Amino acid sequence: MPISAPESSRRVLWAALLLAPLAALLFQFKFPIQLLKPPRAAEPKAAMDAGSEIEYDMPGVLRWYKNGRVERFDGTETVPPSPSGDPANGVASKDVVLDPAANLSARLYLPPSAAAAPEKRLPVVVFFHGGAFFVHTAASPLYHRYAAALAAAAPAVVVSVDYRLAPEHPIPAAYDDAFAALRAVVAACRPGGPEPWLAAHGDAARVVLAGDSAGANMAHNTAMRLRKERIDKVSGIALLHPYFWGKEPLGGEPTDAAVRGGFERAWQVACAGELGPDHPYINPMASPEEWRQLGCGRVLVTTAELCWFVERARAYAEGIKACGWDGELQVYDTKGEGHVYFLPKYDSDLAAKELAVVADFHPLPAAYDDSWAALNWVAKNARAGPEPWLRDRGNLSRLYLAGDSAGANIVHNLAMRAGNGSTLDGGAAIRGILLLDPYFWGKRPVGAETTDPATRRQYEVTWSFVCAGRYGIDDPRIDPLATPPAELRRLACSRVAVTVSGLDDFEARGKAYAAALNGSGWDGEIVQYETAGERHVYFLDAPASPKSAKELAFAAGYLGRE
């Protein structure tokens, strides 16, 4: 018996939701597709036993029986890791246990650049695979290939998490596993941590949560949980074709009751009927007022023109901008493609472009990375060489960071990075920082700062240029005053000196920085030095002037004090 048009349509929709790779392929066709052979006539009731009664059937994907047994027909194929490196891209991979008590495992990916520069710490991407919470694992061929490609392109350490699947483990089990995985990864990114790759190469201050489809849903909900549980935020989240839905149609979403009912039924099975279709887990748009608590500074949302969830992804992006969240948003939309097309079409030009967008989603600019690497080089050589001047004469108990203008900005951010979980080689600690006419700015004037719109706009344009538009002008990297006091007090040093110049556009913000640090509860010593009647970093242009000599003497005295 042929499948009716509504039934065929509903099955295609369900497959698109629960089997992302198949969905991407289906979008290439413009005619109804019959996913299964015509159903057989129902068997006599007497011939059925309790073990064969079906509770939920996702044709070609999953079947759940009333006695609890689950059959999966897709997402079951696996590939082994490549500990010695993938011949295609050089990325090494291995399977690890993140949390023995919870039996939580993951597949780790280490790019070849880690071996080329072993002293350099890398961003960490905690990745959650898709499959609508029902199918696939970190070892699925599609996800193994994607995670390795992402690790090579970023480069980054990628942790692809094997979370518990529904319906055996209904939501919130997947969310609990995602949160536990994040905590385990952050804890492992320290010298001597339990996982060697993360201990040697992972940077806890540069963790991004990422995922596709249902995995993107998990990344969003994990970031929401961070702030609710008063835990440090991550650097960013990358939501690739996120799986969000809701009771009422949004934009151009289908209005057919059978179609929408199929999506709702899938969600009900995933959460054991405990959560409705407008619960914030599946429909963040139902409670946009909560979004300002999103525990990250940056959000990337990617979607595609023919994706089933494109309207939800776009509405999510608009809601993020309107809710009062103070981070940076980036949206990437692919024309003419369907849901997570980049998995089955991994070698297409469009997939390569989207991978480049995700790989470029770094939580820190290159200058900060380079400076952190240089600082670790100093710490390593001062302790054990081979650089003789540092090895024989360097005193790590008196390690200071200093810089002027943008260099002072870098110094502050390095000290924050050290206080947010990143550890210097050999356990070295920063004793103090010296900020000379620091380059800080923000959207709203502080103190006696200029209110001239053209001047303020020019500084915003400059910042946007140097960070390639990745960070807003109120990002804590350029405006430390935007840092909550509880975070600012983590500044990893015991002494701070700030110098400002009377005619410098950044003078008021330098003074406000010192005041904010003093009021944050940070328990170190703050020293300020002001030069009247001079402009930004005047001491470089007139090094022989009496005022320059005095400021140099101040700096030398500050750094030389026991």
Coordinates of C-alpha atoms in Angstrom, one line a residue, residues 30 56 157 174 190 199 211 221 229 234 263 303 307 327 335 366 368 393 421 435 449 453 479 505 554 561:
K30 CA 12.2 18.4 -4.9
Y56 CA 7.6 5.0 19.4
V157 CA 42.0 20.8 21.1
A174 CA 22.2 14.9 28.1
R190 CA 46.2 22.6 34.1
A199 CA 47.1 19.4 30.8
G211 CA 27.6 21.5 18.6
N221 CA 21.6 25.2 27.6
E229 CA 24.9 28.1 39.1
V234 CA 33.1 30.2 28.8
F263 CA 8.3 17.3 15.9
T303 CA 22.1 28.1 9.8
C307 CA 17.2 24.1 7.3
G327 CA 28.4 39.9 24.4
K335 CA 22.1 29.8 0.8
A366 CA 46.4 36.8 18.1
Y368 CA 47.0 37.9 23.4
R393 CA 69.9 35.8 36.2
G421 CA 42.5 29.1 35.1
L435 CA 50.2 49.8 32.9
E449 CA 36.2 61.5 28.7
P453 CA 30.5 61.4 18.8
D479 CA 36.7 47.8 28.6
D505 CA 42.0 60.6 25.8
F554 CA 58.7 55.9 39.0
R561 CA 61.1 47.4 45.0

